[in-house]
Each structure stands twice: as C-alpha cells, then as structure tokens.
mmCIF file of C-alpha atoms in Angstrom:
data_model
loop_
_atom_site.group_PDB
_atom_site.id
_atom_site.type_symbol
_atom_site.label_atom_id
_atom_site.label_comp_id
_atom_site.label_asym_id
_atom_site.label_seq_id
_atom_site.Cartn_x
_atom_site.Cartn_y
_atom_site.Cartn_z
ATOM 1 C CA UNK A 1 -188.111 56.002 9.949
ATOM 2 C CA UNK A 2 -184.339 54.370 9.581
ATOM 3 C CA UNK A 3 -183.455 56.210 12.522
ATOM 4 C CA UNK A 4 -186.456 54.651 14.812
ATOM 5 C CA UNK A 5 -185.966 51.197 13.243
ATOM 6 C CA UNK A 6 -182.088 50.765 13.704
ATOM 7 C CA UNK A 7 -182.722 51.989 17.347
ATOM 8 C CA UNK A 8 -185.754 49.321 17.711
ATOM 9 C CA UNK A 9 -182.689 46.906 16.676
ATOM 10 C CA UNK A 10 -180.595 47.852 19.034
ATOM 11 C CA UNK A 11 -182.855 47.517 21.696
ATOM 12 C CA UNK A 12 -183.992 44.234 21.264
ATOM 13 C CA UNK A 13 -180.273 43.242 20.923
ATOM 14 C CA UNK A 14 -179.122 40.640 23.567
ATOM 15 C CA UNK A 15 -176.385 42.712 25.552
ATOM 16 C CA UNK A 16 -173.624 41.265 26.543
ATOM 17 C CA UNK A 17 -173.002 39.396 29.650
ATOM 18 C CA UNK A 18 -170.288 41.474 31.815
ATOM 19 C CA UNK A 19 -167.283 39.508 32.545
ATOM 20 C CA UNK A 20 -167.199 38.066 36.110
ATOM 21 C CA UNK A 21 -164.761 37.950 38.932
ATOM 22 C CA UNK A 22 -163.398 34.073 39.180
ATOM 23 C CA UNK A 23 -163.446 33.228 42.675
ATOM 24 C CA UNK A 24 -161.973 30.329 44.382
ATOM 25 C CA UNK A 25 -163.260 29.116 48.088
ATOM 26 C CA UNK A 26 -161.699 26.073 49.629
ATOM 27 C CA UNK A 27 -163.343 23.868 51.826
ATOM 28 C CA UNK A 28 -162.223 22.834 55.287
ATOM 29 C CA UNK A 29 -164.156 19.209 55.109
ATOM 30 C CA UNK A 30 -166.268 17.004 53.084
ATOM 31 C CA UNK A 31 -169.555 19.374 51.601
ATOM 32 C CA UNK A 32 -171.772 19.583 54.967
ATOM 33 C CA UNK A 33 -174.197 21.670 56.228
ATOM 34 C CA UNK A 34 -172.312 24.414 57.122
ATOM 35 C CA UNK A 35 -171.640 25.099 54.005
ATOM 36 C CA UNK A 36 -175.070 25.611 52.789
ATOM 37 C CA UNK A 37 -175.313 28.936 52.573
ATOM 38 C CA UNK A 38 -172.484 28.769 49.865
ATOM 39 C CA UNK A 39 -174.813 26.469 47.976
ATOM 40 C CA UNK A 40 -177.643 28.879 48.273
ATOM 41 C CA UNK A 41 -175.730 31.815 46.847
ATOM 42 C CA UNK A 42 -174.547 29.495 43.878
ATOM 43 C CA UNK A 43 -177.785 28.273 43.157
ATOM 44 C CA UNK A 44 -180.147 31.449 43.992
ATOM 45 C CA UNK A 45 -177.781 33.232 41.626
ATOM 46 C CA UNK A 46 -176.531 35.342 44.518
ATOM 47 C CA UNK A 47 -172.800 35.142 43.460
ATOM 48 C CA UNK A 48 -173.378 35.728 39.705
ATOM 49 C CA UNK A 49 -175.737 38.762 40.422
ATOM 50 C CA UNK A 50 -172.588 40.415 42.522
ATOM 51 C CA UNK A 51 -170.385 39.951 39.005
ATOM 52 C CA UNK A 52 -168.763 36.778 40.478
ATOM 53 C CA UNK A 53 -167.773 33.028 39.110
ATOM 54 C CA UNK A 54 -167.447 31.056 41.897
ATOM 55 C CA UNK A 55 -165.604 27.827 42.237
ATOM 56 C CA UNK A 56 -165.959 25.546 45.740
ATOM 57 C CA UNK A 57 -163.180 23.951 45.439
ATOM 58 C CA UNK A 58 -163.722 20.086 46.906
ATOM 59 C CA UNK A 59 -161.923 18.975 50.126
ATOM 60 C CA UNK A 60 -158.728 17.688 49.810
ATOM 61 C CA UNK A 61 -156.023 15.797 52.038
ATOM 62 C CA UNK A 62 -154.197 19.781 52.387
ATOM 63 C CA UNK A 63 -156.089 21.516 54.806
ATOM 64 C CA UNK A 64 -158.226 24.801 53.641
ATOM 65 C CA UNK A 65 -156.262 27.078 55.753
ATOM 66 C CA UNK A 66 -153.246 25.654 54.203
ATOM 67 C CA UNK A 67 -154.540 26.358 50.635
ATOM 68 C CA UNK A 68 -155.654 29.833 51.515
ATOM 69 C CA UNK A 69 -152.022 30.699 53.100
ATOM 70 C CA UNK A 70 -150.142 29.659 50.199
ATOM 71 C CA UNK A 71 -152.568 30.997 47.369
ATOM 72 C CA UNK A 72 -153.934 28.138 45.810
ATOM 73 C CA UNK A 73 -157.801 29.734 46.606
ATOM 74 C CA UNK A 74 -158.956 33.193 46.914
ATOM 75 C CA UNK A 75 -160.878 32.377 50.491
ATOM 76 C CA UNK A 76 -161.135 29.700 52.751
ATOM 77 C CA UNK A 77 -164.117 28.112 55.109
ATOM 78 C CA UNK A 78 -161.848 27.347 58.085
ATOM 79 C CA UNK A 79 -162.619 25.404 61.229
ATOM 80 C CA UNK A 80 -161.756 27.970 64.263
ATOM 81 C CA UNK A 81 -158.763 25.997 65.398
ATOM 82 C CA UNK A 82 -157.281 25.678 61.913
ATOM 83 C CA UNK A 83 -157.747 29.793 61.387
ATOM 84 C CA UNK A 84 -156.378 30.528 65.107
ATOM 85 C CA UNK A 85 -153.226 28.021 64.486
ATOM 86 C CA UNK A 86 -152.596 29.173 61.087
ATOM 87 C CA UNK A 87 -152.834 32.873 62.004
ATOM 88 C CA UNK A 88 -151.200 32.468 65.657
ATOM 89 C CA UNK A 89 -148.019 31.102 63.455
ATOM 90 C CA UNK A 90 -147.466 34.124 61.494
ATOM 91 C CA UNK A 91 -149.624 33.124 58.432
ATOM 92 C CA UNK A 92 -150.968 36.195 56.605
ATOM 93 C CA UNK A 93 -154.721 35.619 56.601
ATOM 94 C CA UNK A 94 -157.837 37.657 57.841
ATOM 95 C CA UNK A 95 -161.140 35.980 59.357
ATOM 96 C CA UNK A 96 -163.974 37.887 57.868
ATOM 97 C CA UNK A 97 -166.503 35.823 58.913
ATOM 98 C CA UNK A 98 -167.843 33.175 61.301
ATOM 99 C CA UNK A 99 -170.756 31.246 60.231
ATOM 100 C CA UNK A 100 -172.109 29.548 63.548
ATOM 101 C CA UNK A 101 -172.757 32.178 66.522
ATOM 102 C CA UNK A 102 -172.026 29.402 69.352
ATOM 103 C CA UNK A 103 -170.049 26.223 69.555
ATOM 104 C CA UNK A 104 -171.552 23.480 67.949
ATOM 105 C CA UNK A 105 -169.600 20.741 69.549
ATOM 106 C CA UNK A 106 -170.063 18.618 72.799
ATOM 107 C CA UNK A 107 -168.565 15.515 74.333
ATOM 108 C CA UNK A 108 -170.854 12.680 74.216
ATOM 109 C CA UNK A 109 -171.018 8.883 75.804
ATOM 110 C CA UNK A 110 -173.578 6.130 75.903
ATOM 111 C CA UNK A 111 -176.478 7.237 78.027
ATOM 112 C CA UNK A 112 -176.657 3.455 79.387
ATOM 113 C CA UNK A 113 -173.461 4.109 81.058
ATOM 114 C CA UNK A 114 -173.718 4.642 84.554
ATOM 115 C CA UNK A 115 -170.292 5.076 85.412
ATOM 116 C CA UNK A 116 -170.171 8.526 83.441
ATOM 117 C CA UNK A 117 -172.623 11.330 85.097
ATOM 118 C CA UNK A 118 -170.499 14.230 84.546
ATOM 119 C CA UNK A 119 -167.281 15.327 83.154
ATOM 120 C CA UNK A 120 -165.173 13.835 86.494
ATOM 121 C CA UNK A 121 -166.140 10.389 85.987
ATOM 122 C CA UNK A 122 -164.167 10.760 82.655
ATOM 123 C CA UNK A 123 -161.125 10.343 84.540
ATOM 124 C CA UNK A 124 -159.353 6.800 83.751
ATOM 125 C CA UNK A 125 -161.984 6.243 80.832
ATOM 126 C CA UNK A 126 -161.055 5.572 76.696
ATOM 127 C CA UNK A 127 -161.304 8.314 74.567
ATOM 128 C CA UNK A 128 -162.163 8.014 70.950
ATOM 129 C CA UNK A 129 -159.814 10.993 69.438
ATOM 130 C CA UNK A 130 -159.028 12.597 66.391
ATOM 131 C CA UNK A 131 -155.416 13.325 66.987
ATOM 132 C CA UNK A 132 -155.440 16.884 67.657
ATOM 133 C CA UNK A 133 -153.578 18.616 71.154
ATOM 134 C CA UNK A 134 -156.988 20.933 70.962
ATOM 135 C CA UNK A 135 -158.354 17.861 72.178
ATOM 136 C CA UNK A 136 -156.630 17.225 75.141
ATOM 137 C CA UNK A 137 -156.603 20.985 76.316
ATOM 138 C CA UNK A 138 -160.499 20.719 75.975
ATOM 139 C CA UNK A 139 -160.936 17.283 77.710
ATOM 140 C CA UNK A 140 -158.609 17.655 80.586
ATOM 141 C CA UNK A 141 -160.038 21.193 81.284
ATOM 142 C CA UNK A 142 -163.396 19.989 81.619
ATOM 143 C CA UNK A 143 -162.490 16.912 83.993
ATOM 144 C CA UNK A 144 -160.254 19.248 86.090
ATOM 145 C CA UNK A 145 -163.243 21.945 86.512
ATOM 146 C CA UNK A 146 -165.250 19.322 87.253
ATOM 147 C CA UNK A 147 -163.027 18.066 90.160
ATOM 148 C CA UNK A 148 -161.426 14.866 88.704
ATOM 149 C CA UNK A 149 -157.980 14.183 87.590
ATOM 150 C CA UNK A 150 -157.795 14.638 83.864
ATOM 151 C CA UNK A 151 -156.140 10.793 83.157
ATOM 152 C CA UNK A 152 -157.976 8.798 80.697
ATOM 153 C CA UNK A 153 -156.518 6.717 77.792
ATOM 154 C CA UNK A 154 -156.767 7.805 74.238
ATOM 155 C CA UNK A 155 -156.999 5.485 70.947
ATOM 156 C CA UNK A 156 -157.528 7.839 67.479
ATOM 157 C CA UNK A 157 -159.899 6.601 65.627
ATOM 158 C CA UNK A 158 -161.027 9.672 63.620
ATOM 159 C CA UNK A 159 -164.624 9.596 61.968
ATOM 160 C CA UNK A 160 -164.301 5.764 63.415
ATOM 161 C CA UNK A 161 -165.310 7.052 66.825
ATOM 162 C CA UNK A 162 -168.824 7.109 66.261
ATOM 163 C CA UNK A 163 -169.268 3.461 65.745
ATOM 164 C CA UNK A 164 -166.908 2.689 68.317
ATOM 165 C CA UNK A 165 -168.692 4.512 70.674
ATOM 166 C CA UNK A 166 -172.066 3.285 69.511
ATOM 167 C CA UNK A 167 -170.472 -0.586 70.242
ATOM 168 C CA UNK A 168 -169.212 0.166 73.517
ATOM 169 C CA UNK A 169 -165.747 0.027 72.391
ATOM 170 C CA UNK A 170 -164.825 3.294 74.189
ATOM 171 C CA UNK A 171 -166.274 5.533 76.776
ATOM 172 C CA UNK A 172 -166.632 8.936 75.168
ATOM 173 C CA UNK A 173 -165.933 11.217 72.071
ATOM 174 C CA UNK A 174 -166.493 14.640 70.723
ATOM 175 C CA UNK A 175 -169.061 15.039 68.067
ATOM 176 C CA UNK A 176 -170.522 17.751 66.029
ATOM 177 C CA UNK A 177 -174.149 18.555 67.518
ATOM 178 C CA UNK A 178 -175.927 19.209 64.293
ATOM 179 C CA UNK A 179 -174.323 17.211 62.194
ATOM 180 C CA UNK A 180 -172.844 13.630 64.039
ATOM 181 C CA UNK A 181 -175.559 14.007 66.929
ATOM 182 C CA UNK A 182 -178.184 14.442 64.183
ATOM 183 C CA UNK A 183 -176.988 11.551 62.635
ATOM 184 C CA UNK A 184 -177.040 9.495 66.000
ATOM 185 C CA UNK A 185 -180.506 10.224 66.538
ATOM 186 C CA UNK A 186 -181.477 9.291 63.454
ATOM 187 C CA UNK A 187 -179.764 5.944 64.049
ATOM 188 C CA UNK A 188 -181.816 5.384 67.490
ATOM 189 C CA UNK A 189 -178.676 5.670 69.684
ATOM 190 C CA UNK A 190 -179.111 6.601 72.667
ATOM 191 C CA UNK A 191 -176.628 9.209 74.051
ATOM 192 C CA UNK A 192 -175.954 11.508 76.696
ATOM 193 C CA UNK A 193 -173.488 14.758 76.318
ATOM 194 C CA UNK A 194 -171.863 17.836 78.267
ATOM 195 C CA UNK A 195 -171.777 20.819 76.786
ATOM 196 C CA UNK A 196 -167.829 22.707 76.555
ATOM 197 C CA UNK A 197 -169.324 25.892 77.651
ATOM 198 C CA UNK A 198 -170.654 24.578 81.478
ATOM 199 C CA UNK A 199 -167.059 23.541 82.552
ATOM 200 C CA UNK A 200 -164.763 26.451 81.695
ATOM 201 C CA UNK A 201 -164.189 26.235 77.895
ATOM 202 C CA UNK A 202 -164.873 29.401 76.466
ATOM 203 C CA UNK A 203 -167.991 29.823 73.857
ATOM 204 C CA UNK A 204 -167.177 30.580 70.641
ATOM 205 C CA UNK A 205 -168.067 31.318 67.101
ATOM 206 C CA UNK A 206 -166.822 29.062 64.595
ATOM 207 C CA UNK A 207 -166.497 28.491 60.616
ATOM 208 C CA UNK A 208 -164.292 31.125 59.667
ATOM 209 C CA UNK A 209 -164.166 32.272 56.134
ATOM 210 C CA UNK A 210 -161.229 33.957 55.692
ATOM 211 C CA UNK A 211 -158.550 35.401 52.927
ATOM 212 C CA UNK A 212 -155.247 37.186 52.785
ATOM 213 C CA UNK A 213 -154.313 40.292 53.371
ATOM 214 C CA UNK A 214 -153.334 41.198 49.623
ATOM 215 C CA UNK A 215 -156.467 40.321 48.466
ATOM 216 C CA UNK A 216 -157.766 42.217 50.978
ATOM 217 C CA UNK A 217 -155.818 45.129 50.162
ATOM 218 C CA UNK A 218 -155.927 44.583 46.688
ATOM 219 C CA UNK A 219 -159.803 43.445 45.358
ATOM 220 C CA UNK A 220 -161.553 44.991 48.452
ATOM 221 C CA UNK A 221 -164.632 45.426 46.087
ATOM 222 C CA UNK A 222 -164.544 41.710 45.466
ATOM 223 C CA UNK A 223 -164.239 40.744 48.580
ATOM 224 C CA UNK A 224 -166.977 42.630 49.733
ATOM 225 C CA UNK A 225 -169.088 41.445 46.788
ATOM 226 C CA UNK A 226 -168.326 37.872 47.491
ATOM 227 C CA UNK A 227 -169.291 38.023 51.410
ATOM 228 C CA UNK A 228 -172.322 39.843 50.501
ATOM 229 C CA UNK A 229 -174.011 37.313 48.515
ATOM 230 C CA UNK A 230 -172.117 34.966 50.559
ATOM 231 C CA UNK A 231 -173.975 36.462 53.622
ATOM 232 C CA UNK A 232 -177.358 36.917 51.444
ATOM 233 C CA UNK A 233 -176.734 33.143 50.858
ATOM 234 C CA UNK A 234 -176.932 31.984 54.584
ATOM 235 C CA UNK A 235 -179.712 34.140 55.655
ATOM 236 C CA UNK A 236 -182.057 32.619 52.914
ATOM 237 C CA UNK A 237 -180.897 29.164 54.390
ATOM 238 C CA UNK A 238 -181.981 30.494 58.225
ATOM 239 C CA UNK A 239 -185.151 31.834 57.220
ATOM 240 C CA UNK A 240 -185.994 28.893 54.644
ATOM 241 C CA UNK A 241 -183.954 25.996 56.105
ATOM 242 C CA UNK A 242 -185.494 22.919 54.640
ATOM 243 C CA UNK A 243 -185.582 24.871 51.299
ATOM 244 C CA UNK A 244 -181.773 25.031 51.618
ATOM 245 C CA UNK A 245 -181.379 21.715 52.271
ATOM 246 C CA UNK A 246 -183.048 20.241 49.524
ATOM 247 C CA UNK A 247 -180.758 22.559 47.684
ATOM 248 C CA UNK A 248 -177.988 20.145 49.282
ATOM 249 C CA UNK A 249 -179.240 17.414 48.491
ATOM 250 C CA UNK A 250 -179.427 18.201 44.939
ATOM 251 C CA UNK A 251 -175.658 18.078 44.685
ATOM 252 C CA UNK A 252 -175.664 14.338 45.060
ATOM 253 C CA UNK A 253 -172.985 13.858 47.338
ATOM 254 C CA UNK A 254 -175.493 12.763 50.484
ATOM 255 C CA UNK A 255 -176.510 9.075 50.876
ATOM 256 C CA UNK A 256 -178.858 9.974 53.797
ATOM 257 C CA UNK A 257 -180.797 13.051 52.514
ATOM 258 C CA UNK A 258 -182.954 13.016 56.568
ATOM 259 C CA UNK A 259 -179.461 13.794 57.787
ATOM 260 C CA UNK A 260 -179.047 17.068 55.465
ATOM 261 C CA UNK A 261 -183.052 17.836 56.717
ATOM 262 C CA UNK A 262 -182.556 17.191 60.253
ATOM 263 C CA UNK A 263 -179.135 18.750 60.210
ATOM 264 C CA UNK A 264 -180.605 22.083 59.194
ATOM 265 C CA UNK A 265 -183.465 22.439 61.277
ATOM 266 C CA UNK A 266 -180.651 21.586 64.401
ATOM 267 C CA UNK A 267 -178.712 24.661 63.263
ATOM 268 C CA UNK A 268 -182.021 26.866 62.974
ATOM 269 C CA UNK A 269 -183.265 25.300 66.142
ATOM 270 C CA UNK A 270 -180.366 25.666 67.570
ATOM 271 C CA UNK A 271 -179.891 29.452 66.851
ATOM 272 C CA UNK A 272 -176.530 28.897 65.155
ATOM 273 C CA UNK A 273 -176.665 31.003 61.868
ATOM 274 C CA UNK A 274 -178.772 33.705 63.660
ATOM 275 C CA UNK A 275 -178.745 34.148 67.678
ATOM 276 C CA UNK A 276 -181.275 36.996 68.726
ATOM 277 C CA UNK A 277 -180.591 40.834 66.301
ATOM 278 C CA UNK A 278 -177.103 39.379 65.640
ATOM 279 C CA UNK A 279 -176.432 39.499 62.037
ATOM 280 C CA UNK A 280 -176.085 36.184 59.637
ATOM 281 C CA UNK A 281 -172.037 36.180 59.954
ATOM 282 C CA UNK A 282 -171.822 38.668 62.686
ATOM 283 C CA UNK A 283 -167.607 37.589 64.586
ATOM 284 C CA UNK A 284 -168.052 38.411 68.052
ATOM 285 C CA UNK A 285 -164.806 39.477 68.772
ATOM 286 C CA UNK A 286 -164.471 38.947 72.762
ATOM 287 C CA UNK A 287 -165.058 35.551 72.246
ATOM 288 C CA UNK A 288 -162.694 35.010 69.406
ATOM 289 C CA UNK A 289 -160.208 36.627 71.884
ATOM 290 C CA UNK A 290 -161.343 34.296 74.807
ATOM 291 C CA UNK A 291 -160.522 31.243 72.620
ATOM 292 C CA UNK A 292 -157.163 32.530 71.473
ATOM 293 C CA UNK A 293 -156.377 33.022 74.882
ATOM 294 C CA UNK A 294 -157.566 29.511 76.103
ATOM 295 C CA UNK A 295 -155.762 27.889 73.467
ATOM 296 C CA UNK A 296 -152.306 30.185 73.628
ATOM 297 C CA UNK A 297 -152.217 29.546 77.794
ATOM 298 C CA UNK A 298 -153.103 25.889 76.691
ATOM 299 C CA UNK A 299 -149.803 25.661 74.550
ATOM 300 C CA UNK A 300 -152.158 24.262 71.837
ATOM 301 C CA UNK A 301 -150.934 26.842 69.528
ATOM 302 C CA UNK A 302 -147.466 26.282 68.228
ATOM 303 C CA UNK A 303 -144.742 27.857 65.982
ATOM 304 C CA UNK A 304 -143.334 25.638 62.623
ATOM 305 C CA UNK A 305 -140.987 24.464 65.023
ATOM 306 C CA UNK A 306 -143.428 22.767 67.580
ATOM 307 C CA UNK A 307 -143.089 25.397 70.333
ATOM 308 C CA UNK A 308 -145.817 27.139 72.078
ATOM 309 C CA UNK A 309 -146.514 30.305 71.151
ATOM 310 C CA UNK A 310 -146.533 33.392 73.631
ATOM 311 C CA UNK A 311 -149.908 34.979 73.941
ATOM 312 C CA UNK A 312 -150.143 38.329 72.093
ATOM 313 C CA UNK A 313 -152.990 39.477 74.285
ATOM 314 C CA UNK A 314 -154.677 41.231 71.390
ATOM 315 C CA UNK A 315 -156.062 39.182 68.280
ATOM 316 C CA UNK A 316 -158.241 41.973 66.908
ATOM 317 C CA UNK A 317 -156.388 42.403 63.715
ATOM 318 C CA UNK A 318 -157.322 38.591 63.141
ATOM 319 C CA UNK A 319 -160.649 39.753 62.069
ATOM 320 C CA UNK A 320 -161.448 42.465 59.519
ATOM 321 C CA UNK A 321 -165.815 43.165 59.034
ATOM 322 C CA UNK A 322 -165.279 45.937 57.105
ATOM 323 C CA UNK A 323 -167.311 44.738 54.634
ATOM 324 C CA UNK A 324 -170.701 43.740 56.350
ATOM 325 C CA UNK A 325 -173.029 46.787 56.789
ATOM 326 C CA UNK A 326 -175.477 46.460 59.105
#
C-alpha cells in the first residue's frame, strides 16, 4: 500500500520543464509582415515545443547580416542583397532559407502621368532612391531593355519616397508590393508599376534566413529544430493568413492594423510563401544563382575595399537545406 501510494505521488508530481536552447534571430528591418511566420512560431508555441527560447532581436541601425557575421545573433532574416553582398565578400554565413518564392518588389509612378508608359520613358525622369548601387543596376537595366537610355536624376529620400511620389515631387520609385503598395491602396493613390521580371531582371526568392557555418557545424540539431518550427510557423500563416496577422497586430508596434490585414492576404494572394507543391521556405537555387550573377556582372557586389568582385560562377555552397525534409 506505501509502495502504490508513493508511486501515485510521483505521478502526479509536476516534472520538470527541460532546459531550452536560447536562440537569437536578428531582424533585417522594422517588424513587418514577412516576419510573421516568426511570430506564429513564438506565439503557437512552435519554438518552445522544439526545446527552444527564442529571442527576435529588434532592428537596429547595424544591419542583420552584419550582426549575424560577427556573432552578435545565432541567425539572421536577411534581405537577398544584404545575404549575396555579405557572402560574395568572404563573410562566413549560410542561407538556409528564403521566405518569399518570387520578387516582391516593382517600380512604381503616378498612374496620372502620361509621360511614363513603360520603363523607356524613365529616361531623363527623378528617381526617389534609397542609396543603394543595387538600385541603379536594376533601373538602368530595365530602361536599356526597354530601348531608352538609362539617364535619369536621382535624389535619396529613403522611406520619404512614398510621399514624394504621392505629391508629384518625383517621377518614380521602387516599393515593396505587399507591403508599401498595400499601403498605397489603402491611401486611395492611384499608381501604376512594372514588374523587374518583364525587362531582364532575373526573378528571385528573397528573405534569407541565414547563420554561420560553426553553428552550422556545431548545433546542427538546433538549427534544424529552429527552421522547423520556424517553417511550421509560416505555413500556419499561408494557410490561416488573417489569423496570423491579428497575431501581428497583437505586438503593438502597428498604427494601421488594415495594413498588417491587407498585407497578408497580398502575400497569400500573391503566392509568395507558397507557389504551386513548392514547400513553405523551399531556395530555388537557379535563381539564387541568376541573381548572383546579375549582380556580380553588374559590379554591384564589392570587396571591403570597394572593388567589384569577380564572378565565382557557382554560389551553391551559399545555401545549405539540409535540414528541411520534404
């Protein structure tokens, strides 16, 4: 009878909670949408059911890939010209991931402006930029495929461009589709856009999350834990994307909670987070190597000293999916 009750109290017994992996992720902008699926596997409980702690670690003025290079956060959510530039320099980090399946952004101009019809009429126009050479490659590319001569005039403005645009202050811009052309909609402007993809740039995935090689080599049961529930996360948000945005929204850090709704349903819409049997995350690697390519021949990519690099002609050990099982 002593026997059977001691075991009775031992069952009922709360056990205690394993320890977890601490994980840090940094960010490569201001919380957004494509982030969400992040927020879905901290809040579903994805990340602590695969043994993990997981800090997002908020933007800051040092980029994520920057962070992730020198060790400051176990992975990284990179924009595809941050990873490619980093990595292209000699910087010892793997993309393991790509969240969007096409290219999200698009140049856009004021639909009342008859003087722009396609991307040749760009040529001796403003430009609202963001400072980047990426920029110019893309732009002059798409005039010159077009048939025009790829002069126009340039003032950075940065996030400013929008309004600038919106006032007639400038000609044309680049925007995020589901996130800045969401907005604009919302706002009742009325704009017009070409897509990169229809004159010559080459389509590709984007939103890397990434790490280094050492933790990589050294945690590969983490890291295949963390993009697990990390990938578990972002499928929920496809198949139940108003769902995940309210789960934004609950952070508190968006003043305009239609923008986080219509914002998702452009990405699901859209076929961004899942295009056709391709799985939630999938990198397709041809197209990673098409960019690198466009951007190496476009001496966008540089060394610490400002020079353009020479292109490798093989990027595949960018990219390790070793842990996605499909």
């Amino acid at each position: 009878m002593f026997r059977t009750l001691m075991l009775t109290a031992c069952l009922t017994l709360p056990i205690a909670a394993e320890a977890q992996d601490k994980v840090t992720i940094a960010l490569d902008w201001i919380l957004n949408t494509n982030h969400v699926g992040l927020i879905v596997a901290r809040d579903n409980g994805y990340f602590e059911q695969a043994g993990l702690e997981v800090d997002i670690l908020p933007y800051s003025d040092t980029s994520s890939t920057a962070l992730l290079a020198a060790g400051v956060a176990d992975f990284a959510y990179m924009t595809s010209l941050g990873f490619m530039s980093a990595r292209g320099a000699g910087a010892d980090i793997t993309a393991l991931w790509a969240t969007m399946q096409h290219e999200t952004g698009r140049l856009v101009y004021n639909s009342n402006n008859t003087d722009i019809t396609r991307p040749a009429d760009l040529s001796g126009k403003t430009y609202a930029g963001f400072g980047s050479a990426w920029e110019d490659a893309l732009i002059g590319t798409m005039i010159r495929n077009d048939g025009g001569d790829p002069t126009y005039d340039t003032v950075t403005l940065g996030t400013g461009a929008y309004e600038a645009l919106a006032a007639g202050q400038v000609d044309f811009t680049l925007e995020v589709a589901t996130w800045e052309g969401v907005n604009s909609e919302l706002l009742g402007r009325e704009q017009s856009s070409f897509s990169y993809a229809d004159y010559g740039i080459p389509d590709q995935p984007n939103g890397y999350i990434g790490t280094r090689s050492e933790v990589l080599q050294d945690n590969p049961d983490m890291v295949a834990s963390f993009m697990t529930a990390t990938q578990k996360g972002y499928e929920w948000a496809a198949d139940h994307p108003q769902q995940a945005a309210e789960l934004l929204i609950a952070t508190g850090e968006f003043p305009n909670p239609e923008l986080v709704r219509g914002s998702m349903q452009s990405i699901v819409d859209g076929g961004y987070l899942r295009d056709g049997e391709t799985p939630v995350g999938k990198i397709d690697t041809d197209r990673v190597a098409e960019m690198a390519a466009f951007l190496f021949e476009s001496g966008v990519l540089r060394d610490a000293n400002g020079a353009p690099l020479a292109w490798s002609g093989d990027v595949s050990d960018w990219i390790d999916q070793s842990w996605m099982t499909e």
